[in-house]
CSV table of C-alpha atoms in Angstrom, one decimal:
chain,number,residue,atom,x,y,z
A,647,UNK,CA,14.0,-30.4,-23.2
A,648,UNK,CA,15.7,-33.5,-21.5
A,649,UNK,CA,18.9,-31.1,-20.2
A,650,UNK,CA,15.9,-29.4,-18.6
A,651,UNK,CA,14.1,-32.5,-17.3
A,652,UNK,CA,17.3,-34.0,-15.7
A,653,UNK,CA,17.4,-30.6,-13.9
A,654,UNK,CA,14.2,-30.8,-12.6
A,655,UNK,CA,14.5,-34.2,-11.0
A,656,UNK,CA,17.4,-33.2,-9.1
A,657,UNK,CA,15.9,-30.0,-7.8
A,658,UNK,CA,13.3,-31.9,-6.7
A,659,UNK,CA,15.1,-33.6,-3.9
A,660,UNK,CA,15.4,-29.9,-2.9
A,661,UNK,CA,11.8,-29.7,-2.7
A,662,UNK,CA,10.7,-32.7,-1.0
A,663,UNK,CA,13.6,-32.0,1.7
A,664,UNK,CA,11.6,-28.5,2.3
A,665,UNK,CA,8.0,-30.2,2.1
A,666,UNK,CA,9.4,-32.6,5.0
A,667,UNK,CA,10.5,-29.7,7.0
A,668,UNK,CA,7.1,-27.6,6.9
A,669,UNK,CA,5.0,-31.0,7.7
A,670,UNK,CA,6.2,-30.9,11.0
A,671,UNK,CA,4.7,-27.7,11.7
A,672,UNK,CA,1.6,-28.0,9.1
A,673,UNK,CA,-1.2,-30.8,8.6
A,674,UNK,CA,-2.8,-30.9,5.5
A,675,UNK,CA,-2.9,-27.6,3.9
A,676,UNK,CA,-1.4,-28.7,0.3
A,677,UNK,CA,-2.6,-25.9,-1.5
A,678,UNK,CA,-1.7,-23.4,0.7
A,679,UNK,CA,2.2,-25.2,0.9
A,680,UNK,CA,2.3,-25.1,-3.0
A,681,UNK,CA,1.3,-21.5,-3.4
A,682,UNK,CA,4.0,-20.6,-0.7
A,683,UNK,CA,6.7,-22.7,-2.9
A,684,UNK,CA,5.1,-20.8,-6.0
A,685,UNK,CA,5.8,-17.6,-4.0
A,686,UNK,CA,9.5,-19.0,-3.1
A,687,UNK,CA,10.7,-19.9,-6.4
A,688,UNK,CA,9.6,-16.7,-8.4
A,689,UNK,CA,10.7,-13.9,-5.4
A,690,UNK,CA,7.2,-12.7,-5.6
A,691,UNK,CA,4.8,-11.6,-2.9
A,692,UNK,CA,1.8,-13.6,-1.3
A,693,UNK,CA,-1.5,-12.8,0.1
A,694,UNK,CA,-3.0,-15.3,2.5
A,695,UNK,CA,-6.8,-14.4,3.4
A,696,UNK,CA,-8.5,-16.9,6.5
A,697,UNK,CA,-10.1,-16.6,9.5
A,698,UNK,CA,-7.7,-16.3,12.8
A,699,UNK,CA,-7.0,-19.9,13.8
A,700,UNK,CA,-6.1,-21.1,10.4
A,701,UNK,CA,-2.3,-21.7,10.7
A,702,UNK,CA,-1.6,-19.2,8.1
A,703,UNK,CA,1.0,-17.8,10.6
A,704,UNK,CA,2.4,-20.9,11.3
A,705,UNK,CA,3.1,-22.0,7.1
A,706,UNK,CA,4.9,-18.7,6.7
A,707,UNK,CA,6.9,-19.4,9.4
A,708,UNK,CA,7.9,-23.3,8.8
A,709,UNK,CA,8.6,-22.0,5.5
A,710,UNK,CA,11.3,-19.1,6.5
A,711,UNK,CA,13.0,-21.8,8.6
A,712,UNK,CA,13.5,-24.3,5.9
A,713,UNK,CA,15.2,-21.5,4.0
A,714,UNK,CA,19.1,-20.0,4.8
A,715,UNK,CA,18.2,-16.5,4.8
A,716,UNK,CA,17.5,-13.4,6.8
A,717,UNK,CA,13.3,-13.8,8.0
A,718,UNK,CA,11.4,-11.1,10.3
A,719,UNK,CA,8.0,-11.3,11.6
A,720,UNK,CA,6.0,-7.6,11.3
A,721,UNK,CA,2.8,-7.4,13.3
A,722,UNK,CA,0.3,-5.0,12.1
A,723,UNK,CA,-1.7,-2.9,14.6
A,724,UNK,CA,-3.4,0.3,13.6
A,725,UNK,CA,-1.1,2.2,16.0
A,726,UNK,CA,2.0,1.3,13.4
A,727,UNK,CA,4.4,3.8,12.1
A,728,UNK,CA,5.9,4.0,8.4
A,729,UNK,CA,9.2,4.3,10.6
A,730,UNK,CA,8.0,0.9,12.1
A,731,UNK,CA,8.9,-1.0,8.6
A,732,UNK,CA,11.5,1.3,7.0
A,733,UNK,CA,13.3,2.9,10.0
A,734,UNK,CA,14.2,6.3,10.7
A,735,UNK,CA,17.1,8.6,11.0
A,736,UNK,CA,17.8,9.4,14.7
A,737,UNK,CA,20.2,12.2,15.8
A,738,UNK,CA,23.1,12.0,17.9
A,739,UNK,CA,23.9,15.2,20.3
A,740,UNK,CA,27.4,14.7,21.3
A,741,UNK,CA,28.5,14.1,17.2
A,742,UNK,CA,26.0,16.4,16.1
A,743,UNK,CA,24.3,14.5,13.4
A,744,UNK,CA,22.2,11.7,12.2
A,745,UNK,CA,22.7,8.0,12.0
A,746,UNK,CA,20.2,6.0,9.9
A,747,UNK,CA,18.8,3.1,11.7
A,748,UNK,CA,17.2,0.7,9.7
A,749,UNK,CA,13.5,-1.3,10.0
A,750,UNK,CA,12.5,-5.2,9.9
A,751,UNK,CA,12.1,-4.7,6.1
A,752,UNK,CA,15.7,-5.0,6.1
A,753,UNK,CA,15.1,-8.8,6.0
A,754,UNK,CA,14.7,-11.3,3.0
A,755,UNK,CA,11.5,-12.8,3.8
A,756,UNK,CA,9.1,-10.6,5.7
A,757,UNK,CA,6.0,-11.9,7.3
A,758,UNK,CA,3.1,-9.2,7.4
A,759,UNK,CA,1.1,-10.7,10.0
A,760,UNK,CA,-2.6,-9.2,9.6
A,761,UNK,CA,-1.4,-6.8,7.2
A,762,UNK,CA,-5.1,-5.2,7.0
A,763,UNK,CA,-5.0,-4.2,10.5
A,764,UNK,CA,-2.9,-1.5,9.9
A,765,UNK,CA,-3.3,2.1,8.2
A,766,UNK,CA,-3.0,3.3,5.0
A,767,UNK,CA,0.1,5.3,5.4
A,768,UNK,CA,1.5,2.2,6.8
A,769,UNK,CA,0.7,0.2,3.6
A,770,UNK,CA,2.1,3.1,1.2
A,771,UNK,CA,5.9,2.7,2.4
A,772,UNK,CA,5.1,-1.0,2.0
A,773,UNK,CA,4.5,-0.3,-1.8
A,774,UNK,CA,7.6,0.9,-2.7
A,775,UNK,CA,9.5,-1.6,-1.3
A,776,UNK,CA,7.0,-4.5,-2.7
A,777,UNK,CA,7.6,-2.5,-6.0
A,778,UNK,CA,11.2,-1.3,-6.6
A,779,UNK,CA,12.9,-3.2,-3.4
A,780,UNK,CA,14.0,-0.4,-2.2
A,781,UNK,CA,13.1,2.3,0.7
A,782,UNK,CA,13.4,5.8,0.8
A,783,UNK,CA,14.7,7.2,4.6
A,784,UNK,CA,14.7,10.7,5.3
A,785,UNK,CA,16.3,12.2,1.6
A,786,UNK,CA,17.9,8.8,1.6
A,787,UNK,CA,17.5,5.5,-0.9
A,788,UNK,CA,18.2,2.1,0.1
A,789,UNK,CA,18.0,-1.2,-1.6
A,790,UNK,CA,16.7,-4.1,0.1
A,791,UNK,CA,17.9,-7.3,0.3
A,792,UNK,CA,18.0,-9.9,-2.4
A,793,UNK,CA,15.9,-12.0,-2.6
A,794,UNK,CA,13.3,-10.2,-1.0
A,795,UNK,CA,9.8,-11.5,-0.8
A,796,UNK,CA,6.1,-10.2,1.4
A,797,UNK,CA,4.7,-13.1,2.9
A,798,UNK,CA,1.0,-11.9,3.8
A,799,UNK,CA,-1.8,-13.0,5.8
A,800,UNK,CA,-5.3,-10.9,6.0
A,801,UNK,CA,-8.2,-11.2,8.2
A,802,UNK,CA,-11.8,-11.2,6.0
A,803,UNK,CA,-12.6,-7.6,5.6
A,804,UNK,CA,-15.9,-8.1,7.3
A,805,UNK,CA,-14.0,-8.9,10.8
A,806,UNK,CA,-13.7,-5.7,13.1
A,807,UNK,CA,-10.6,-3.4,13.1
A,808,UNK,CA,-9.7,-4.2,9.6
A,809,UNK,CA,-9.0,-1.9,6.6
A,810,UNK,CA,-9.5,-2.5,2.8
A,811,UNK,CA,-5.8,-2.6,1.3
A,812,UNK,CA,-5.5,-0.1,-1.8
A,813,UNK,CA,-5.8,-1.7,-4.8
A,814,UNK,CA,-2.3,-0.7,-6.3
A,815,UNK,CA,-1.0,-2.7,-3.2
A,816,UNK,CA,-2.9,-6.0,-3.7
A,817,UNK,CA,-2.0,-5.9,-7.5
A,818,UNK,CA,1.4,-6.4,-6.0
A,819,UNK,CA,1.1,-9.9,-4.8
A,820,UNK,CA,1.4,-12.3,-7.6
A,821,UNK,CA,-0.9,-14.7,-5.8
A,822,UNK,CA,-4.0,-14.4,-3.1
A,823,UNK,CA,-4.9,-17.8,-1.6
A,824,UNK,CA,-8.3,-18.4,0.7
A,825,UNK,CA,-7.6,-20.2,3.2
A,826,UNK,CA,-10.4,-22.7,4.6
A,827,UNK,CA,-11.0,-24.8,7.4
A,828,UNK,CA,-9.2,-28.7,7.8
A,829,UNK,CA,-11.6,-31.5,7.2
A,830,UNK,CA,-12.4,-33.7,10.2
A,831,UNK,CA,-9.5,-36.1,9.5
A,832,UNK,CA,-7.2,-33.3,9.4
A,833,UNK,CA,-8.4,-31.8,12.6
A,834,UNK,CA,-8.1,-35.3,14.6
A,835,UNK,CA,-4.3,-35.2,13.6
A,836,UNK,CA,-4.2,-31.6,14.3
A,837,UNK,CA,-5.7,-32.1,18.0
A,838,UNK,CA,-3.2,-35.1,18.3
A,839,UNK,CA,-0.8,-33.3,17.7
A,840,UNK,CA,-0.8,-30.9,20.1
A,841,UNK,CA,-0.9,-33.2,22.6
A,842,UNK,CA,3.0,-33.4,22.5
A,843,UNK,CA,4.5,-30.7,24.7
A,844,UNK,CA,7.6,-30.5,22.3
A,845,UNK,CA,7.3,-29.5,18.7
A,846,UNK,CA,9.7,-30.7,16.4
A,847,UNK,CA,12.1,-28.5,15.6
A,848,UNK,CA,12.4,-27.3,11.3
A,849,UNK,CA,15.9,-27.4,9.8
A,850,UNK,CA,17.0,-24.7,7.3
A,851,UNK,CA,17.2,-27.3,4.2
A,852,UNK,CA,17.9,-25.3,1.3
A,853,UNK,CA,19.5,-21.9,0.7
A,854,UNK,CA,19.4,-18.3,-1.6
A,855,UNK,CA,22.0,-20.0,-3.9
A,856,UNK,CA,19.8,-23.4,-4.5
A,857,UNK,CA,17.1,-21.5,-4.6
A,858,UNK,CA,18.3,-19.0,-7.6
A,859,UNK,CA,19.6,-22.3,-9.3
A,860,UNK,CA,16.1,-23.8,-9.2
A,861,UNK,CA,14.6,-20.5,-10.3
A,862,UNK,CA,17.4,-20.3,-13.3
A,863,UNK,CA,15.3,-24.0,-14.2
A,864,UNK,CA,12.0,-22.8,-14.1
A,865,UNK,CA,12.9,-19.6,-16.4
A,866,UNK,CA,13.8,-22.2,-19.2
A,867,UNK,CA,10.5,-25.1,-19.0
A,868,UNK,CA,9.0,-24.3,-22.3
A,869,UNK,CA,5.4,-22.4,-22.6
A,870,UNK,CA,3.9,-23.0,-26.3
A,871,UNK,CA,3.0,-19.7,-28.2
A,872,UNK,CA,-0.6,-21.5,-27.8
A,873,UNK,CA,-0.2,-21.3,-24.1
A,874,UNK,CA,0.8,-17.8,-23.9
A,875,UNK,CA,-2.2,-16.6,-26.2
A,876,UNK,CA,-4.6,-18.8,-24.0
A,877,UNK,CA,-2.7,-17.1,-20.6
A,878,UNK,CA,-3.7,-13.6,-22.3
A,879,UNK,CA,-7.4,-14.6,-23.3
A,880,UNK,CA,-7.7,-15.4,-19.8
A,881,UNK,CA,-7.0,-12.3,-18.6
A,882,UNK,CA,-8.2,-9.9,-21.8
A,883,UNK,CA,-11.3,-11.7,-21.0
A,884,UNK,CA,-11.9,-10.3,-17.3
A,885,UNK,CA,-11.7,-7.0,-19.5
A,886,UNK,CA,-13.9,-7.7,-21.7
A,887,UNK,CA,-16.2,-10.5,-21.5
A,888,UNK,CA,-18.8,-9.6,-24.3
A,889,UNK,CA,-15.7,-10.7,-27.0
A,890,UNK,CA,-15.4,-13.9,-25.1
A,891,UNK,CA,-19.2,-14.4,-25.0
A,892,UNK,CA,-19.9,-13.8,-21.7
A,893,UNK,CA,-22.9,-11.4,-20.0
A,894,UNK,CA,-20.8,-11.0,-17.2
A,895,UNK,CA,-19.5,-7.3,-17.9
A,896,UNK,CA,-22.3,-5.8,-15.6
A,897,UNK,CA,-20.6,-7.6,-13.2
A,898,UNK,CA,-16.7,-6.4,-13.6
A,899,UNK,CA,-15.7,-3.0,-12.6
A,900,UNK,CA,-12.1,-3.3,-13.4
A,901,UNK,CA,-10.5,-6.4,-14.9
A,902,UNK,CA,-7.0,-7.4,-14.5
A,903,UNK,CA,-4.2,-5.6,-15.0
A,904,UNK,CA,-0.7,-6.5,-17.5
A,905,UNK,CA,1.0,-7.7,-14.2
A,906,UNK,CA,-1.7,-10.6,-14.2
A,907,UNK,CA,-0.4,-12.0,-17.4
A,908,UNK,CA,2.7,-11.6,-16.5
A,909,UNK,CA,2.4,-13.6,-13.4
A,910,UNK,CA,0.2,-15.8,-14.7
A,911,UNK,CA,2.8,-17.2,-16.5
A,912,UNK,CA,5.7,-17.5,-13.9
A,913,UNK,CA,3.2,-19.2,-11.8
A,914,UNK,CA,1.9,-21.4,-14.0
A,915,UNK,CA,6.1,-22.4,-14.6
A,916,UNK,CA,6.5,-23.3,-11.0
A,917,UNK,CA,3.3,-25.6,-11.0
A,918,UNK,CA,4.8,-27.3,-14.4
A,919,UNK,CA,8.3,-27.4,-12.3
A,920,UNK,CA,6.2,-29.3,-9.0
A,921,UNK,CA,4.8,-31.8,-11.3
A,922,UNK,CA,8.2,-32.7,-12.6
A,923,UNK,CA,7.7,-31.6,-16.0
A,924,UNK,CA,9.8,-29.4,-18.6
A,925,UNK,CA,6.7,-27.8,-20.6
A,926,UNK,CA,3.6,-25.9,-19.1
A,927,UNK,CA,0.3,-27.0,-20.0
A,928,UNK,CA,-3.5,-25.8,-20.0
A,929,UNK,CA,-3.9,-27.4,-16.5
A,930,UNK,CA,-1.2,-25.6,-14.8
A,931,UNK,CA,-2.7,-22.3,-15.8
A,932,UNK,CA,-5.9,-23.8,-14.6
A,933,UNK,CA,-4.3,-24.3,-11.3
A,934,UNK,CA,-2.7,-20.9,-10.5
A,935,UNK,CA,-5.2,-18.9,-12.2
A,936,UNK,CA,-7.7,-18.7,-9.7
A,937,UNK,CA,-5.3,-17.2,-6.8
A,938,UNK,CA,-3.2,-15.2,-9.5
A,939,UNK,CA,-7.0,-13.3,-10.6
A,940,UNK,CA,-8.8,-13.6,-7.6
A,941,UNK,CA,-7.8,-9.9,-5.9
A,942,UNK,CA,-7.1,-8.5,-9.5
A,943,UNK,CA,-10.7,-8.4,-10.6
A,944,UNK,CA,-12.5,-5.9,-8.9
A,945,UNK,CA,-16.2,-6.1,-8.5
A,946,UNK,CA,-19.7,-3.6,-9.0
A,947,UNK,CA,-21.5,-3.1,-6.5
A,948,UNK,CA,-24.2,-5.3,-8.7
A,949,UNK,CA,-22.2,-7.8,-8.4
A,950,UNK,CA,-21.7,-7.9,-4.7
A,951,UNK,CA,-25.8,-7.1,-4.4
A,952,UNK,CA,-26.3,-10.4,-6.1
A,953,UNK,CA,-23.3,-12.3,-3.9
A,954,UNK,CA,-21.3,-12.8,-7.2
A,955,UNK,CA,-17.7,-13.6,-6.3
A,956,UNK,CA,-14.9,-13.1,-8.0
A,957,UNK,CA,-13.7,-17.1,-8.0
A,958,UNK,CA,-17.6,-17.4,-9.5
A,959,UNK,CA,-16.1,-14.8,-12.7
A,960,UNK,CA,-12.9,-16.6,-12.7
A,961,UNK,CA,-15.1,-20.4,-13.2
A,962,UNK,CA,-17.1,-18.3,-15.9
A,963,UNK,CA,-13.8,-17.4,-17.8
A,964,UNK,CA,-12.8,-21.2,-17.9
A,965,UNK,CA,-15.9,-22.1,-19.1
A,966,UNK,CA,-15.9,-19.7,-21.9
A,967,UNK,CA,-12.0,-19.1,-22.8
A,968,UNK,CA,-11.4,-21.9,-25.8
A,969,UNK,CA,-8.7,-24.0,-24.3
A,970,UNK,CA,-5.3,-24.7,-26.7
């Protein structure tokens, strides 16, 4: 445990060097940075939900730079093309055959801006690479890059010109996060800052090797057997309720899936690794649970009658779910 701890101090310079970078581009936001360092350190996807304006583009960007690796930015429009993400095979007269040319998801971060703008046929060749890392061209398989990760951000579904993602797609991303507006004091430094023509510029920090060391760290902080059965109450409990005393099945169309407990865990080893420590505790599953459940429980349509959400099921589970 203290071979692990010494570790994690001197990752940590690693850290603070990319928190330094991405607070020249971003004020405030904490929460949002953390879950995009959770997102980093276990090569797993994102979803960012917010109202334009938010600087949801912006994070994912300031954190690409800070990283040594290959980044692409993917706007979503309803006019885009499967071929648009994976590439295509195009022919060549003169030779007399066809040369693969290969799309933006060639890259290892990916930021799909608005991904809910687009169709569905768009967001089914975006499965199988957020699944197996790999694309399928013509009768062709390719492997993607390593690491690869889907940075996210969504529009609310109630805007216009926005479709609902499948839910096979959003079970994908190991966290959602709601982004919300800045408070006043946040906004003040916001407004001053953009009174300075030229933006400092964000320095690649760390890169895909530091980064695989740090996650090699976080795979060996220590989760209690206790932990683990709490992290899978937490989510048997969304199935159901009425064994975890809760009258909230009425409410819970689906619950979440295996993939939930599985990434409840990882994420709650990164938040252990931020704080510094060797061991996971309660609290850090406290913290990641919320944006790790959030999209995974899906909803009755009694529930959205009665403007139950599903962060208002998640606060019932942790009232309910005995704590180790």
């Amino acid at each position: 445990m203290d071979n692990i701890k010494e570790k994690i101090e001197s990752k940590h310079l690693v850290i603070s060097r990319v928190r330094r970078e991405i607070a020249k581009e971003l004020v405030g936001q904490q929460k949002l940075v953390d879950s995009l360092l959770t997102a980093l350190l276990s090569e797993s996807h994102l979803l960012i939900e917010g109202v334009p304006g938010l600087a949801k583009t912006s994070a994912v960007k300031a954190l690409a730079s800070t990283v040594q690796a290959q980044f692409k930015r993917i706007q979503f429009t309803p006019d885009l093309l499967p071929a648009d993400l994976v590439g295509t095979e195009i022919y060549r007269p003169k030779m007399g055959d066809f040369v693969t040319r290969k799309g933006p998801l060639f890259n290892n971060i990916i930021l799909a801006d608005e991904i809910n703008r687009a169709p569905s046929k768009v967001q089914s060749a975006l499965l199988e690479a957020m699944q197996e890392k790999q694309v399928t061209i013509g009768d062709e398989t390719y492997l993607l890059p390593t690491p690869f990760l889907v940075l996210a951000t969504q529009n609310p579904i109630e805007q216009e010109g926005t479709y609902q993602l499948p839910e096979a797609q959003i079970d994908r991303f190991m966290l959602k996060v709601v982004v919300d507006y800045p408070d006043r004091s946040q906004e003040l430094e916001i407004l001053k800052k953009s009174e300075f023509e030229v933006s400092q510029k964000i320095e690649p920090v760390v890169t895909p090797a530091e980064i695989t060391e740090i996650i090699d760290i976080i795979r060996q902080i220590y989760v209690d057997d206790k932990i683990k059965e709490y992290i899978v109450d937490l989510v048997f409990a969304t199935r159901q309720p009425l064994k975890y005393g809760m009258d909230i099945a009425h409410y819970i169309s689906f619950g979440a899936s295996p993939r939930a407990t599985i990434f409840l865990a990882q994420a709650s080893r990164v938040n252990a690794f931020l704080q510094g420590r060797a061991y996971v505790t309660p609290q850090d599953v406290k913290i990641v649970a919320p944006d790790v459940l959030r999209h995974r429980i899906i909803l009755s349509f009694e529930a959205e009658a009665e403007e139950i959400s599903s962060d208002d099921v998640i606060k019932i589970l942790f009232d309910s779910v005995a704590v180790p």
